[in-house]
Amino acid sequence: MTFLRLTVVEMRRALHRRLVRWMVVIAVVGCAVTGLVVFLSSADPVRFAQDEGHPARMANWWGSGGDDFLTVAALFLVVGAAICGASVAGAEWRAGTMTTMLTWVPSRVRLHGARTCSAALLAFVISFLIQVLYLASAVPAVAAHGSTAGTDASWWAALPLAMLRISLVTSLVAVLAVSIATIGRNTSAALVVLAAWALVIERLVAGFWPRLARFMIAENVAIVVRWAKLSDVKFERPPIVALLALVAYLATVVATATTLFARRDVVTT
Amino acid sequence: MTAIIEIEGLRKEYRRRRGRPFCAVDGLDLTVPEGGVFGFLGPNGSGKTTTIRCMLGLVSATSGTTAVLGRVTPGELSTVMPNVGAIVETPAMFPTMTARENLHLLGAIDGIGRRRVAESLDAVGLGERADHKVRTYSLGMRQRLGLAAALLKDPALLILDEPENGLDPAGMREIRELLRLLGREGRTVFVSSHLLTEVEQTCDRVAILDRGRLVLSGRVDDVLAEASRPSLLVVLDDMDAGAETLRSAGLSVAVDGGHLRVALPASDAAHVTRLLADAGLYVSELRPDSVSLEELFLSITAHEEVLS
């Protein structure tokens, strides 16, 4: 049993999860609906002329500001990765398949490692493909009503890098969710913890102690995705430092999850 | 005789939020020899499943050692598990996948192919339902699927925790025959159960666990023979005359319910019939007084309860 084979098996198991499949279907349908909305909303020349940030103007896909077309997708991808990651680990406990798995893979560190790697790889690949689909959905609007003005060579070079960074962040979030669900042995608990951390604790800390905001996950994610200094904050943090901070946070959580998973008794089926 | 499973001084305590820790297994010593079907018996809560979980590294022992296939577990489990098939309680599989898909995914971990998956499913009688989703399966069918998963590795040792739970009588019979066959093939089948008649019919050896302690262990025949009183039960029309005849021949006889209990071993049955026939009394029933595993089990566990 090689680690690679186990990782592939874990990827197949994750892809067999109904929730994961539904999330992919929802994303694909969302891309199609987005494409339709973009096309229809760009059909009226008067309204289109007034909307400077419309995604039928290709330059708005990336680099036009904080709410460009791709950044909106990133938000959904991160949320989807958190839900799927938590489900991949949490549902094993709920369905009781963990005991069955451990009679096949007795090394828990190996199993958790393979599961973490599979979640990271799947999240990365799926999120990249969804981004491609998402951008492709706006192509008919660009071709029929919009323009490619402003999309020079540097823009074309920046776009795939931005997509890769979004995939990387999605991947990190999926691993985070897997680890927290492994610690809590529950999907819902993991999602509640993640949501409470991101939406309540970090916002409170950033609100009351703005100087500490540079240590928050959300701020670091935003810096990594944009790969630039944030304009509306009171701190400076180079993108590479933000990325290293995220990796350090994640490594801590993964190490904690692996240690607990390896040591705790498995007493339920 | 080579030991396939060796447990020495195994103790497992579970911490509780309040009060003292709960001791599920209390200094268990057990040796399971190679080959055949070994029954691991005990009432609910006696520590059977905890012992199995300790052997498989699912829970860590508070003290004591376990060795499977000559390797200390859980330290060397990765070495032995390719040769061990196991079911712990009700085996769980992905409900939205078919039985075949579930086994393919499990088999892929050890590089097991489709042919072996089909063979395992056929062996447990699930061949025809292999492509149905597991969520449509009854409890008994899930047990069979768990057994198929355990057989997938073609293991030298099968550790089965109550594999007959949820099976109907026909299913029990099929599984009983399958376990016997597996034991005859030279594998060791370690099966925990509280279905005593099933165990008596299936197992070569038994160990009885009560309150986390081993109270009896050995070959089923030897255990039952030792527990049985060496006496013959005789039924005839005139019980009083029969008793008188046998007593006058110097035998110890008691009228016990609807029969006479004669204190002689089964090998002396001819002597009893001759004495009675010579007196013009004819036996309508004569059998050795045997104890079933169920009776033995209940007497042991009831005794333990009194002691405790």
mmCIF file of C-alpha atoms in Angstrom, chain B residues 93-94 97-104 117 121 126 129-134 137 145:
data_model
loop_
_atom_site.group_PDB
_atom_site.id
_atom_site.type_symbol
_atom_site.label_atom_id
_atom_site.label_comp_id
_atom_site.label_asym_id
_atom_site.label_seq_id
_atom_site.Cartn_x
_atom_site.Cartn_y
_atom_site.Cartn_z
ATOM 1 C CA MET B 93 -19.972 1.357 4.122
ATOM 2 C CA PHE B 94 -20.914 4.283 1.916
ATOM 3 C CA MET B 97 -22.635 3.479 -3.340
ATOM 4 C CA THR B 98 -23.265 -0.090 -4.424
ATOM 5 C CA ALA B 99 -21.713 -3.023 -2.591
ATOM 6 C CA ARG B 100 -19.387 -3.614 -5.529
ATOM 7 C CA GLU B 101 -18.264 0.025 -5.607
ATOM 8 C CA ASN B 102 -17.632 -0.018 -1.867
ATOM 9 C CA LEU B 103 -15.487 -3.120 -2.113
ATOM 10 C CA HIS B 104 -13.634 -1.764 -5.158
ATOM 11 C CA VAL B 117 -14.308 -8.400 -5.295
ATOM 12 C CA LEU B 121 -19.480 -10.979 -2.884
ATOM 13 C CA LEU B 126 -24.476 -11.012 -2.310
ATOM 14 C CA ARG B 129 -27.456 -7.696 -5.173
ATOM 15 C CA ALA B 130 -23.896 -6.459 -5.654
ATOM 16 C CA ASP B 131 -24.949 -3.570 -7.859
ATOM 17 C CA HIS B 132 -27.662 -2.265 -5.549
ATOM 18 C CA LYS B 133 -26.972 0.727 -3.342
ATOM 19 C CA VAL B 134 -25.998 -0.172 0.209
ATOM 20 C CA TYR B 137 -29.670 -3.233 2.247
ATOM 21 C CA LEU B 145 -21.137 -7.065 2.955
#
